[in-house]
């Protein structure tokens, strides 16, 4: 009947929207960035399609430099960034209109309420009044801030501020969402809520989550890239990375006195104090001692093995 036509049109628009988004591809080719002679990023090659990429690396590894270049804020020293085949360095507008970005040092206006701040950000992004009001209302529900929407941001907790940050990044329904160290300073409950929110958002868009906290990406990422000293060490699905250290992770109980010497000799990925001593977890290609037993690897083991090179007992990099 005729009353089905609007519903059908709405359904078709959703399909079209989804198809349009599913084509999203961002690529970097030999991307490099140097600041005053210091190489922050070197020959970085990465291709991403919809899903969540966990970008893992120690502080100072080059993660934020990469994020700022992908967000068209910083220009590369060399190399190219392509968004759906278009050169972003030459034509940043092609990406900016579909980009959502939550920088590490996301600033807020303490005297504005969440509602006022999001209205201000929508205006900056060129969104019309009616469209932006509906979008802001939807986003306040999505990030669970409806109750606090009229309160000044200055009184918000760290987790609430991060949720406002995510809301502003989602105003233009981005196809590429970049969040840089988003769980810094959050309590454990806020951290879990934030991860769940990112998972919910990832279906149709490319989400890049940059962090040095392995547990942030363990539960959410569909792919993981490990960056160290400005270079890409690995890019794969989590299960593939875990396979790389299968058979190389050991645990045993050691005494407190033995621990300093073990730290000198081995790559220790964890310690746990017990009544009868300290449970030591080590990444090593051969059994480190007769008491050591093989255990199932986790991403923390992989990450440590990849960023700790030339260390005795660490899996060879060509295996990683």
PDB file of C-alpha atoms in Angstrom:
ATOM      1  CA  UNK A   1       0.000   0.000   0.000  1.00  0.00           C
ATOM      2  CA  UNK A   2       0.970   3.649  -0.292  1.00  0.00           C
ATOM      3  CA  UNK A   3       1.591   3.947   3.458  1.00  0.00           C
ATOM      4  CA  UNK A   4       4.507   1.533   3.017  1.00  0.00           C
ATOM      5  CA  UNK A   5       6.320   3.807   0.562  1.00  0.00           C
ATOM      6  CA  UNK A   6       7.883   6.188   3.147  1.00  0.00           C
ATOM      7  CA  UNK A   7       9.106   3.219   5.204  1.00  0.00           C
ATOM      8  CA  UNK A   8      10.522   1.610   2.055  1.00  0.00           C
ATOM      9  CA  UNK A   9      12.224   4.849   1.043  1.00  0.00           C
ATOM     10  CA  UNK A  10      13.683   5.141   4.542  1.00  0.00           C
ATOM     11  CA  UNK A  11      14.926   1.551   4.335  1.00  0.00           C
ATOM     12  CA  UNK A  12      16.494   2.201   0.908  1.00  0.00           C
ATOM     13  CA  UNK A  13      18.176   5.352   2.195  1.00  0.00           C
ATOM     14  CA  UNK A  14      19.646   3.319   5.062  1.00  0.00           C
ATOM     15  CA  UNK A  15      20.980   0.730   2.611  1.00  0.00           C
ATOM     16  CA  UNK A  16      22.386   3.455   0.389  1.00  0.00           C
ATOM     17  CA  UNK A  17      23.959   5.144   3.389  1.00  0.00           C
ATOM     18  CA  UNK A  18      25.448   1.875   4.508  1.00  0.00           C
ATOM     19  CA  UNK A  19      26.803   1.060   1.039  1.00  0.00           C
ATOM     20  CA  UNK A  20      28.296   4.520   0.783  1.00  0.00           C
ATOM     21  CA  UNK A  21      30.060   4.014   4.102  1.00  0.00           C
ATOM     22  CA  UNK A  22      31.186   0.453   3.469  1.00  0.00           C
ATOM     23  CA  UNK A  23      33.396   1.788   0.662  1.00  0.00           C
ATOM     24  CA  UNK A  24      35.439   3.862   3.099  1.00  0.00           C
ATOM     25  CA  UNK A  25      39.178   3.206   2.721  1.00  0.00           C
ATOM     26  CA  UNK A  26      42.063   5.215   4.134  1.00  0.00           C
ATOM     27  CA  UNK A  27      45.630   4.441   3.039  1.00  0.00           C
ATOM     28  CA  UNK A  28      49.038   5.803   3.926  1.00  0.00           C
ATOM     29  CA  UNK A  29      51.968   5.302   1.557  1.00  0.00           C
ATOM     30  CA  UNK A  30      55.554   5.800   2.814  1.00  0.00           C
ATOM     31  CA  UNK A  31      54.247   8.386   5.267  1.00  0.00           C
ATOM     32  CA  UNK A  32      57.018  10.213   7.145  1.00  0.00           C
ATOM     33  CA  UNK A  33      57.189  13.173   9.512  1.00  0.00           C
ATOM     34  CA  UNK A  34      60.265  14.903  10.904  1.00  0.00           C
ATOM     35  CA  UNK A  35      60.285  17.681  13.507  1.00  0.00           C
ATOM     36  CA  UNK A  36      63.505  19.739  13.615  1.00  0.00           C
ATOM     37  CA  UNK A  37      65.516  16.827  12.327  1.00  0.00           C
ATOM     38  CA  UNK A  38      63.883  14.238  14.636  1.00  0.00           C
ATOM     39  CA  UNK A  39      62.101  11.456  12.737  1.00  0.00           C
ATOM     40  CA  UNK A  40      58.683  11.056  14.424  1.00  0.00           C
ATOM     41  CA  UNK A  41      57.304   8.694  11.756  1.00  0.00           C
ATOM     42  CA  UNK A  42      59.102   6.792   9.029  1.00  0.00           C
ATOM     43  CA  UNK A  43      57.835   5.052   5.855  1.00  0.00           C
ATOM     44  CA  UNK A  44      54.478   4.237   7.402  1.00  0.00           C
ATOM     45  CA  UNK A  45      52.231   2.056   5.196  1.00  0.00           C
ATOM     46  CA  UNK A  46      48.730   1.203   6.357  1.00  0.00           C
ATOM     47  CA  UNK A  47      45.392   0.427   4.665  1.00  0.00           C
ATOM     48  CA  UNK A  48      42.164   0.506   6.682  1.00  0.00           C
ATOM     49  CA  UNK A  49      38.519  -0.344   5.967  1.00  0.00           C
ATOM     50  CA  UNK A  50      35.496  -0.191   8.359  1.00  0.00           C
ATOM     51  CA  UNK A  51      36.114  -1.671  11.828  1.00  0.00           C
ATOM     52  CA  UNK A  52      38.177  -0.705  14.870  1.00  0.00           C
ATOM     53  CA  UNK A  53      41.931  -0.390  14.553  1.00  0.00           C
ATOM     54  CA  UNK A  54      43.757  -0.435  17.869  1.00  0.00           C
ATOM     55  CA  UNK A  55      46.939   1.575  17.348  1.00  0.00           C
ATOM     56  CA  UNK A  56      49.291   0.437  20.107  1.00  0.00           C
ATOM     57  CA  UNK A  57      52.634   1.895  21.042  1.00  0.00           C
ATOM     58  CA  UNK A  58      54.592   3.365  23.937  1.00  0.00           C
ATOM     59  CA  UNK A  59      54.335   7.089  24.680  1.00  0.00           C
ATOM     60  CA  UNK A  60      56.476   8.922  22.128  1.00  0.00           C
ATOM     61  CA  UNK A  61      56.198   6.144  19.521  1.00  0.00           C
ATOM     62  CA  UNK A  62      54.601   8.452  16.917  1.00  0.00           C
ATOM     63  CA  UNK A  63      50.916   7.626  17.462  1.00  0.00           C
ATOM     64  CA  UNK A  64      49.722  11.208  17.972  1.00  0.00           C
ATOM     65  CA  UNK A  65      51.816  12.392  15.008  1.00  0.00           C
ATOM     66  CA  UNK A  66      50.067   9.816  12.806  1.00  0.00           C
ATOM     67  CA  UNK A  67      46.635  10.758  14.202  1.00  0.00           C
ATOM     68  CA  UNK A  68      47.206  14.464  13.520  1.00  0.00           C
ATOM     69  CA  UNK A  69      48.244  13.745   9.927  1.00  0.00           C
ATOM     70  CA  UNK A  70      45.220  11.501   9.339  1.00  0.00           C
ATOM     71  CA  UNK A  71      43.022  14.238  10.831  1.00  0.00           C
ATOM     72  CA  UNK A  72      44.519  16.741   8.292  1.00  0.00           C
ATOM     73  CA  UNK A  73      45.913  18.926  11.109  1.00  0.00           C
ATOM     74  CA  UNK A  74      49.612  18.257  10.392  1.00  0.00           C
ATOM     75  CA  UNK A  75      51.134  17.861   6.936  1.00  0.00           C
ATOM     76  CA  UNK A  76      53.517  14.954   6.318  1.00  0.00           C
ATOM     77  CA  UNK A  77      57.176  15.607   5.498  1.00  0.00           C
ATOM     78  CA  UNK A  78      56.956  12.880   2.853  1.00  0.00           C
ATOM     79  CA  UNK A  79      54.499  10.271   1.589  1.00  0.00           C
ATOM     80  CA  UNK A  80      50.777  10.351   0.840  1.00  0.00           C
ATOM     81  CA  UNK A  81      47.437   9.811   2.595  1.00  0.00           C
ATOM     82  CA  UNK A  82      44.562   8.671   0.396  1.00  0.00           C
ATOM     83  CA  UNK A  83      40.886   8.794   1.397  1.00  0.00           C
ATOM     84  CA  UNK A  84      38.821   6.708  -1.056  1.00  0.00           C
ATOM     85  CA  UNK A  85      41.614   7.271  -3.572  1.00  0.00           C
ATOM     86  CA  UNK A  86      41.811  11.056  -3.118  1.00  0.00           C
ATOM     87  CA  UNK A  87      45.014  12.709  -1.928  1.00  0.00           C
ATOM     88  CA  UNK A  88      44.183  14.198   1.484  1.00  0.00           C
ATOM     89  CA  UNK A  89      47.314  16.364   1.661  1.00  0.00           C
ATOM     90  CA  UNK A  90      46.382  18.119  -1.603  1.00  0.00           C
ATOM     91  CA  UNK A  91      42.630  18.132  -0.938  1.00  0.00           C
ATOM     92  CA  UNK A  92      41.935  17.921   2.839  1.00  0.00           C
ATOM     93  CA  UNK A  93      38.265  18.920   2.466  1.00  0.00           C
ATOM     94  CA  UNK A  94      37.423  15.531   0.932  1.00  0.00           C
ATOM     95  CA  UNK A  95      38.154  13.942   4.305  1.00  0.00           C
ATOM     96  CA  UNK A  96      37.321  16.754   6.736  1.00  0.00           C
ATOM     97  CA  UNK A  97      33.598  16.649   5.933  1.00  0.00           C
ATOM     98  CA  UNK A  98      33.381  12.984   7.007  1.00  0.00           C
ATOM     99  CA  UNK A  99      35.949  13.072   9.827  1.00  0.00           C
ATOM    100  CA  UNK A 100      35.361  12.859  13.584  1.00  0.00           C
ATOM    101  CA  UNK A 101      38.358  13.566  15.827  1.00  0.00           C
ATOM    102  CA  UNK A 102      38.861  13.405  19.585  1.00  0.00           C
ATOM    103  CA  UNK A 103      42.415  14.642  20.241  1.00  0.00           C
ATOM    104  CA  UNK A 104      44.425  13.634  23.289  1.00  0.00           C
ATOM    105  CA  UNK A 105      44.281  17.160  24.703  1.00  0.00           C
ATOM    106  CA  UNK A 106      40.587  17.745  24.009  1.00  0.00           C
ATOM    107  CA  UNK A 107      39.644  21.081  25.574  1.00  0.00           C
ATOM    108  CA  UNK A 108      36.203  22.141  26.767  1.00  0.00           C
ATOM    109  CA  UNK A 109      34.631  25.436  27.755  1.00  0.00           C
ATOM    110  CA  UNK A 110      33.929  24.993  31.503  1.00  0.00           C
ATOM    111  CA  UNK A 111      31.105  27.570  31.631  1.00  0.00           C
ATOM    112  CA  UNK A 112      29.127  26.032  28.749  1.00  0.00           C
ATOM    113  CA  UNK A 113      26.718  23.155  29.267  1.00  0.00           C
ATOM    114  CA  UNK A 114      27.065  20.000  27.123  1.00  0.00           C
ATOM    115  CA  UNK A 115      24.037  21.161  25.109  1.00  0.00           C
ATOM    116  CA  UNK A 116      25.553  24.615  24.465  1.00  0.00           C
ATOM    117  CA  UNK A 117      28.992  23.204  23.665  1.00  0.00           C
ATOM    118  CA  UNK A 118      27.573  20.724  21.119  1.00  0.00           C
ATOM    119  CA  UNK A 119      25.455  23.493  19.533  1.00  0.00           C
ATOM    120  CA  UNK A 120      28.607  25.608  19.218  1.00  0.00           C
ATOM    121  CA  UNK A 121      30.581  22.710  17.655  1.00  0.00           C
ATOM    122  CA  UNK A 122      27.704  21.961  15.241  1.00  0.00           C
ATOM    123  CA  UNK A 123      27.736  25.601  14.123  1.00  0.00           C
ATOM    124  CA  UNK A 124      31.502  25.404  13.506  1.00  0.00           C
ATOM    125  CA  UNK A 125      30.905  22.280  11.388  1.00  0.00           C
ATOM    126  CA  UNK A 126      28.309  24.208   9.366  1.00  0.00           C
ATOM    127  CA  UNK A 127      25.285  22.154  10.443  1.00  0.00           C
ATOM    128  CA  UNK A 128      21.858  23.794  10.169  1.00  0.00           C
ATOM    129  CA  UNK A 129      19.851  24.562  13.336  1.00  0.00           C
ATOM    130  CA  UNK A 130      17.058  21.996  12.957  1.00  0.00           C
ATOM    131  CA  UNK A 131      19.330  19.192  11.789  1.00  0.00           C
ATOM    132  CA  UNK A 132      21.869  19.865  14.528  1.00  0.00           C
ATOM    133  CA  UNK A 133      19.237  19.995  17.309  1.00  0.00           C
ATOM    134  CA  UNK A 134      17.963  16.531  16.412  1.00  0.00           C
ATOM    135  CA  UNK A 135      21.493  15.153  16.076  1.00  0.00           C
ATOM    136  CA  UNK A 136      22.569  16.628  19.433  1.00  0.00           C
ATOM    137  CA  UNK A 137      19.508  15.138  21.110  1.00  0.00           C
ATOM    138  CA  UNK A 138      20.313  11.693  19.654  1.00  0.00           C
ATOM    139  CA  UNK A 139      23.976  11.957  20.669  1.00  0.00           C
ATOM    140  CA  UNK A 140      23.193  12.989  24.259  1.00  0.00           C
ATOM    141  CA  UNK A 141      21.201   9.751  24.512  1.00  0.00           C
ATOM    142  CA  UNK A 142      23.943   7.734  22.824  1.00  0.00           C
ATOM    143  CA  UNK A 143      26.660   8.914  25.239  1.00  0.00           C
ATOM    144  CA  UNK A 144      24.260   8.769  28.209  1.00  0.00           C
ATOM    145  CA  UNK A 145      24.428  12.471  29.110  1.00  0.00           C
ATOM    146  CA  UNK A 146      20.761  13.401  28.777  1.00  0.00           C
ATOM    147  CA  UNK A 147      20.403  14.039  32.538  1.00  0.00           C
ATOM    148  CA  UNK A 148      23.515  16.243  32.709  1.00  0.00           C
ATOM    149  CA  UNK A 149      23.040  18.084  29.396  1.00  0.00           C
ATOM    150  CA  UNK A 150      22.254  21.474  31.024  1.00  0.00           C
ATOM    151  CA  UNK A 151      25.027  21.362  33.638  1.00  0.00           C
ATOM    152  CA  UNK A 152      28.271  23.341  33.104  1.00  0.00           C
ATOM    153  CA  UNK A 153      31.082  21.186  31.722  1.00  0.00           C
ATOM    154  CA  UNK A 154      33.421  22.480  34.438  1.00  0.00           C
ATOM    155  CA  UNK A 155      31.642  20.207  36.929  1.00  0.00           C
ATOM    156  CA  UNK A 156      31.876  17.069  34.756  1.00  0.00           C
ATOM    157  CA  UNK A 157      34.020  14.040  35.664  1.00  0.00           C
ATOM    158  CA  UNK A 158      36.819  12.941  33.314  1.00  0.00           C
ATOM    159  CA  UNK A 159      34.630  10.199  31.852  1.00  0.00           C
ATOM    160  CA  UNK A 160      31.728  12.586  31.229  1.00  0.00           C
ATOM    161  CA  UNK A 161      34.057  15.032  29.465  1.00  0.00           C
ATOM    162  CA  UNK A 162      35.344  12.231  27.239  1.00  0.00           C
ATOM    163  CA  UNK A 163      31.762  11.336  26.347  1.00  0.00           C
ATOM    164  CA  UNK A 164      31.118  14.975  25.371  1.00  0.00           C
ATOM    165  CA  UNK A 165      34.288  14.694  23.268  1.00  0.00           C
ATOM    166  CA  UNK A 166      32.962  11.613  21.491  1.00  0.00           C
ATOM    167  CA  UNK A 167      29.601  13.341  20.942  1.00  0.00           C
ATOM    168  CA  UNK A 168      31.268  16.345  19.249  1.00  0.00           C
ATOM    169  CA  UNK A 169      33.335  13.963  17.096  1.00  0.00           C
ATOM    170  CA  UNK A 170      30.122  12.221  15.957  1.00  0.00           C
ATOM    171  CA  UNK A 171      28.123  15.357  15.103  1.00  0.00           C
ATOM    172  CA  UNK A 172      28.717  15.001  11.361  1.00  0.00           C
ATOM    173  CA  UNK A 173      28.123  11.205  11.390  1.00  0.00           C
ATOM    174  CA  UNK A 174      31.758  10.577  10.386  1.00  0.00           C
ATOM    175  CA  UNK A 175      32.999   7.756   8.199  1.00  0.00           C
ATOM    176  CA  UNK A 176      36.414   8.047   9.871  1.00  0.00           C
ATOM    177  CA  UNK A 177      36.514   8.425  13.665  1.00  0.00           C
ATOM    178  CA  UNK A 178      39.908   9.049  15.309  1.00  0.00           C
ATOM    179  CA  UNK A 179      40.286   8.912  19.102  1.00  0.00           C
ATOM    180  CA  UNK A 180      43.716   9.580  20.589  1.00  0.00           C
ATOM    181  CA  UNK A 181      44.494   8.178  24.079  1.00  0.00           C
ATOM    182  CA  UNK A 182      40.812   8.488  25.043  1.00  0.00           C
ATOM    183  CA  UNK A 183      40.887   6.594  28.365  1.00  0.00           C
ATOM    184  CA  UNK A 184      43.691   8.605  29.972  1.00  0.00           C
ATOM    185  CA  UNK A 185      42.518   9.563  33.467  1.00  0.00           C
ATOM    186  CA  UNK A 186      39.288   7.528  33.393  1.00  0.00           C
ATOM    187  CA  UNK A 187      38.282   5.242  36.246  1.00  0.00           C
ATOM    188  CA  UNK A 188      37.777   1.502  35.428  1.00  0.00           C
ATOM    189  CA  UNK A 189      33.980   1.768  35.100  1.00  0.00           C
ATOM    190  CA  UNK A 190      34.194   4.795  32.781  1.00  0.00           C
ATOM    191  CA  UNK A 191      36.845   2.989  30.756  1.00  0.00           C
ATOM    192  CA  UNK A 192      34.594  -0.034  30.170  1.00  0.00           C
ATOM    193  CA  UNK A 193      31.656   2.220  29.236  1.00  0.00           C
ATOM    194  CA  UNK A 194      33.839   4.107  26.776  1.00  0.00           C
ATOM    195  CA  UNK A 195      35.086   0.900  25.118  1.00  0.00           C
ATOM    196  CA  UNK A 196      31.524  -0.382  24.750  1.00  0.00           C
ATOM    197  CA  UNK A 197      30.492   2.896  23.136  1.00  0.00           C
ATOM    198  CA  UNK A 198      33.328   2.622  20.594  1.00  0.00           C
ATOM    199  CA  UNK A 199      32.322  -0.964  19.775  1.00  0.00           C
ATOM    200  CA  UNK A 200      28.739   0.154  19.141  1.00  0.00           C
ATOM    201  CA  UNK A 201      29.962   2.861  16.756  1.00  0.00           C
ATOM    202  CA  UNK A 202      32.277   0.764  14.638  1.00  0.00           C
ATOM    203  CA  UNK A 203      29.903  -1.149  12.340  1.00  0.00           C
ATOM    204  CA  UNK A 204      29.875   1.140   9.325  1.00  0.00           C
ATOM    205  CA  UNK A 205      32.868   3.368   9.916  1.00  0.00           C
ATOM    206  CA  UNK A 206      36.623   3.239  10.345  1.00  0.00           C
ATOM    207  CA  UNK A 207      37.472   3.829  14.004  1.00  0.00           C
ATOM    208  CA  UNK A 208      41.109   4.386  14.985  1.00  0.00           C
ATOM    209  CA  UNK A 209      41.774   4.051  18.705  1.00  0.00           C
ATOM    210  CA  UNK A 210      45.286   5.147  19.633  1.00  0.00           C
ATOM    211  CA  UNK A 211      46.557   4.075  23.055  1.00  0.00           C
ATOM    212  CA  UNK A 212      49.484   2.707  25.055  1.00  0.00           C
ATOM    213  CA  UNK A 213      47.085   0.658  27.219  1.00  0.00           C
ATOM    214  CA  UNK A 214      46.771  -2.864  25.800  1.00  0.00           C
ATOM    215  CA  UNK A 215      43.535  -3.680  27.642  1.00  0.00           C
ATOM    216  CA  UNK A 216      41.809  -0.760  25.861  1.00  0.00           C
ATOM    217  CA  UNK A 217      42.109  -2.512  22.513  1.00  0.00           C
ATOM    218  CA  UNK A 218      41.990  -6.138  23.650  1.00  0.00           C
ATOM    219  CA  UNK A 219      38.199  -6.181  23.944  1.00  0.00           C
ATOM    220  CA  UNK A 220      37.260  -3.867  21.050  1.00  0.00           C
ATOM    221  CA  UNK A 221      39.746  -3.922  18.171  1.00  0.00           C
ATOM    222  CA  UNK A 222      39.083  -5.910  14.982  1.00  0.00           C
ATOM    223  CA  UNK A 223      42.666  -5.165  13.873  1.00  0.00           C
ATOM    224  CA  UNK A 224      45.774  -4.076  15.738  1.00  0.00           C
ATOM    225  CA  UNK A 225      48.753  -2.056  14.542  1.00  0.00           C
ATOM    226  CA  UNK A 226      51.835  -1.858  16.741  1.00  0.00           C
ATOM    227  CA  UNK A 227      54.014   1.231  16.320  1.00  0.00           C
ATOM    228  CA  UNK A 228      57.438   1.696  17.868  1.00  0.00           C
ATOM    229  CA  UNK A 229      59.943   4.514  17.318  1.00  0.00           C
ATOM    230  CA  UNK A 230      57.899   5.855  14.400  1.00  0.00           C
ATOM    231  CA  UNK A 231      57.751   2.563  12.522  1.00  0.00           C
ATOM    232  CA  UNK A 232      54.983   0.034  11.958  1.00  0.00           C
ATOM    233  CA  UNK A 233      56.044  -3.231  13.610  1.00  0.00           C
ATOM    234  CA  UNK A 234      52.891  -5.265  12.915  1.00  0.00           C
ATOM    235  CA  UNK A 235      49.384  -4.896  11.517  1.00  0.00           C
ATOM    236  CA  UNK A 236      47.046  -7.872  11.786  1.00  0.00           C
ATOM    237  CA  UNK A 237      43.946  -9.292  13.414  1.00  0.00           C
ATOM    238  CA  UNK A 238      44.418  -9.949  17.162  1.00  0.00           C
ATOM    239  CA  UNK A 239      44.241 -13.740  16.741  1.00  0.00           C
ATOM    240  CA  UNK A 240      46.979 -13.666  14.113  1.00  0.00           C
ATOM    241  CA  UNK A 241      49.243 -11.659  16.424  1.00  0.00           C
ATOM    242  CA  UNK A 242      48.571 -14.074  19.288  1.00  0.00           C
ATOM    243  CA  UNK A 243      49.665 -16.965  17.053  1.00  0.00           C
ATOM    244  CA  UNK A 244      53.049 -15.279  16.669  1.00  0.00           C
ATOM    245  CA  UNK A 245      53.976 -15.856  20.315  1.00  0.00           C
ATOM    246  CA  UNK A 246      52.160 -19.181  20.780  1.00  0.00           C
ATOM    247  CA  UNK A 247      54.575 -21.537  22.557  1.00  0.00           C
ATOM    248  CA  UNK A 248      56.743 -18.662  23.836  1.00  0.00           C
ATOM    249  CA  UNK A 249      54.914 -17.538  27.000  1.00  0.00           C
ATOM    250  CA  UNK A 250      55.824 -19.145  30.345  1.00  0.00           C
ATOM    251  CA  UNK A 251      54.814 -18.863  33.975  1.00  0.00           C
ATOM    252  CA  UNK A 252      56.318 -20.082  37.240  1.00  0.00           C
ATOM    253  CA  UNK A 253      56.593 -19.115  40.896  1.00  0.00           C
ATOM    254  CA  UNK A 254      59.806 -17.318  41.833  1.00  0.00           C
ATOM    255  CA  UNK A 255      60.982 -15.712  45.078  1.00  0.00           C
ATOM    256  CA  UNK A 256      61.216 -11.946  45.631  1.00  0.00           C
ATOM    257  CA  UNK A 257      65.007 -12.277  45.774  1.00  0.00           C
ATOM    258  CA  UNK A 258      65.151 -13.870  42.322  1.00  0.00           C
ATOM    259  CA  UNK A 259      63.070 -11.189  40.634  1.00  0.00           C
ATOM    260  CA  UNK A 260      65.756  -8.514  39.961  1.00  0.00           C
ATOM    261  CA  UNK A 261      68.002 -11.054  38.213  1.00  0.00           C
ATOM    262  CA  UNK A 262      65.063 -12.419  36.174  1.00  0.00           C
ATOM    263  CA  UNK A 263      64.218  -8.885  35.015  1.00  0.00           C
ATOM    264  CA  UNK A 264      67.789  -8.554  33.740  1.00  0.00           C
ATOM    265  CA  UNK A 265      67.671 -11.860  31.860  1.00  0.00           C
ATOM    266  CA  UNK A 266      64.127 -12.103  30.502  1.00  0.00           C
ATOM    267  CA  UNK A 267      61.277 -10.129  29.000  1.00  0.00           C
ATOM    268  CA  UNK A 268      58.760 -10.173  31.874  1.00  0.00           C
ATOM    269  CA  UNK A 269      55.194  -9.389  30.806  1.00  0.00           C
ATOM    270  CA  UNK A 270      53.622  -9.709  34.246  1.00  0.00           C
ATOM    271  CA  UNK A 271      54.105 -10.537  37.921  1.00  0.00           C
ATOM    272  CA  UNK A 272      51.515 -11.558  40.489  1.00  0.00           C
ATOM    273  CA  UNK A 273      52.215 -11.842  44.200  1.00  0.00           C
ATOM    274  CA  UNK A 274      51.089 -15.095  45.880  1.00  0.00           C
ATOM    275  CA  UNK A 275      51.386 -16.444  49.413  1.00  0.00           C
ATOM    276  CA  UNK A 276      54.231 -18.732  48.300  1.00  0.00           C
ATOM    277  CA  UNK A 277      56.114 -16.249  46.103  1.00  0.00           C
ATOM    278  CA  UNK A 278      55.727 -14.240  42.908  1.00  0.00           C
ATOM    279  CA  UNK A 279      54.134 -15.684  39.771  1.00  0.00           C
ATOM    280  CA  UNK A 280      56.358 -14.564  36.902  1.00  0.00           C
ATOM    281  CA  UNK A 281      55.154 -14.390  33.289  1.00  0.00           C
ATOM    282  CA  UNK A 282      57.910 -14.384  30.659  1.00  0.00           C
ATOM    283  CA  UNK A 283      58.076 -14.243  26.856  1.00  0.00           C
ATOM    284  CA  UNK A 284      60.936 -16.519  25.721  1.00  0.00           C
ATOM    285  CA  UNK A 285      61.488 -18.878  22.783  1.00  0.00           C
ATOM    286  CA  UNK A 286      62.956 -21.607  24.990  1.00  0.00           C
ATOM    287  CA  UNK A 287      61.903 -22.766  28.448  1.00  0.00           C
ATOM    288  CA  UNK A 288      63.485 -20.237  30.863  1.00  0.00           C
ATOM    289  CA  UNK A 289      63.772 -22.696  33.773  1.00  0.00           C
ATOM    290  CA  UNK A 290      62.678 -26.267  34.598  1.00  0.00           C
ATOM    291  CA  UNK A 291      59.656 -25.095  36.662  1.00  0.00           C
ATOM    292  CA  UNK A 292      58.294 -22.856  33.874  1.00  0.00           C
ATOM    293  CA  UNK A 293      55.108 -24.058  32.169  1.00  0.00           C
ATOM    294  CA  UNK A 294      53.660 -22.890  28.862  1.00  0.00           C
ATOM    295  CA  UNK A 295      50.566 -20.646  29.068  1.00  0.00           C
ATOM    296  CA  UNK A 296      48.156 -19.115  26.565  1.00  0.00           C
ATOM    297  CA  UNK A 297      49.511 -15.793  25.241  1.00  0.00           C
ATOM    298  CA  UNK A 298      47.631 -12.510  25.515  1.00  0.00           C
ATOM    299  CA  UNK A 299      48.058  -9.233  23.634  1.00  0.00           C
ATOM    300  CA  UNK A 300      50.255  -7.778  26.379  1.00  0.00           C
ATOM    301  CA  UNK A 301      52.773 -10.563  25.649  1.00  0.00           C
ATOM    302  CA  UNK A 302      52.677  -9.815  21.901  1.00  0.00           C
ATOM    303  CA  UNK A 303      53.037  -6.087  22.444  1.00  0.00           C
ATOM    304  CA  UNK A 304      56.027  -6.440  24.762  1.00  0.00           C
ATOM    305  CA  UNK A 305      57.726  -8.930  22.460  1.00  0.00           C
ATOM    306  CA  UNK A 306      57.402  -6.527  19.528  1.00  0.00           C
ATOM    307  CA  UNK A 307      58.564  -3.346  21.229  1.00  0.00           C
ATOM    308  CA  UNK A 308      61.438  -4.944  23.163  1.00  0.00           C
ATOM    309  CA  UNK A 309      63.933  -5.774  20.435  1.00  0.00           C
ATOM    310  CA  UNK A 310      67.422  -7.185  20.786  1.00  0.00           C
ATOM    311  CA  UNK A 311      66.505  -8.475  24.210  1.00  0.00           C
ATOM    312  CA  UNK A 312      67.644 -11.903  25.334  1.00  0.00           C
ATOM    313  CA  UNK A 313      64.907 -14.481  25.003  1.00  0.00           C
ATOM    314  CA  UNK A 314      62.609 -12.315  22.903  1.00  0.00           C
ATOM    315  CA  UNK A 315      61.087 -13.927  19.787  1.00  0.00           C
ATOM    316  CA  UNK A 316      62.935 -12.869  16.641  1.00  0.00           C
ATOM    317  CA  UNK A 317      61.362  -9.950  14.896  1.00  0.00           C
ATOM    318  CA  UNK A 318      61.002 -11.774  11.588  1.00  0.00           C
ATOM    319  CA  UNK A 319      58.694 -14.185  13.418  1.00  0.00           C
ATOM    320  CA  UNK A 320      56.650 -11.354  14.834  1.00  0.00           C
TER     321      UNK A 320
END
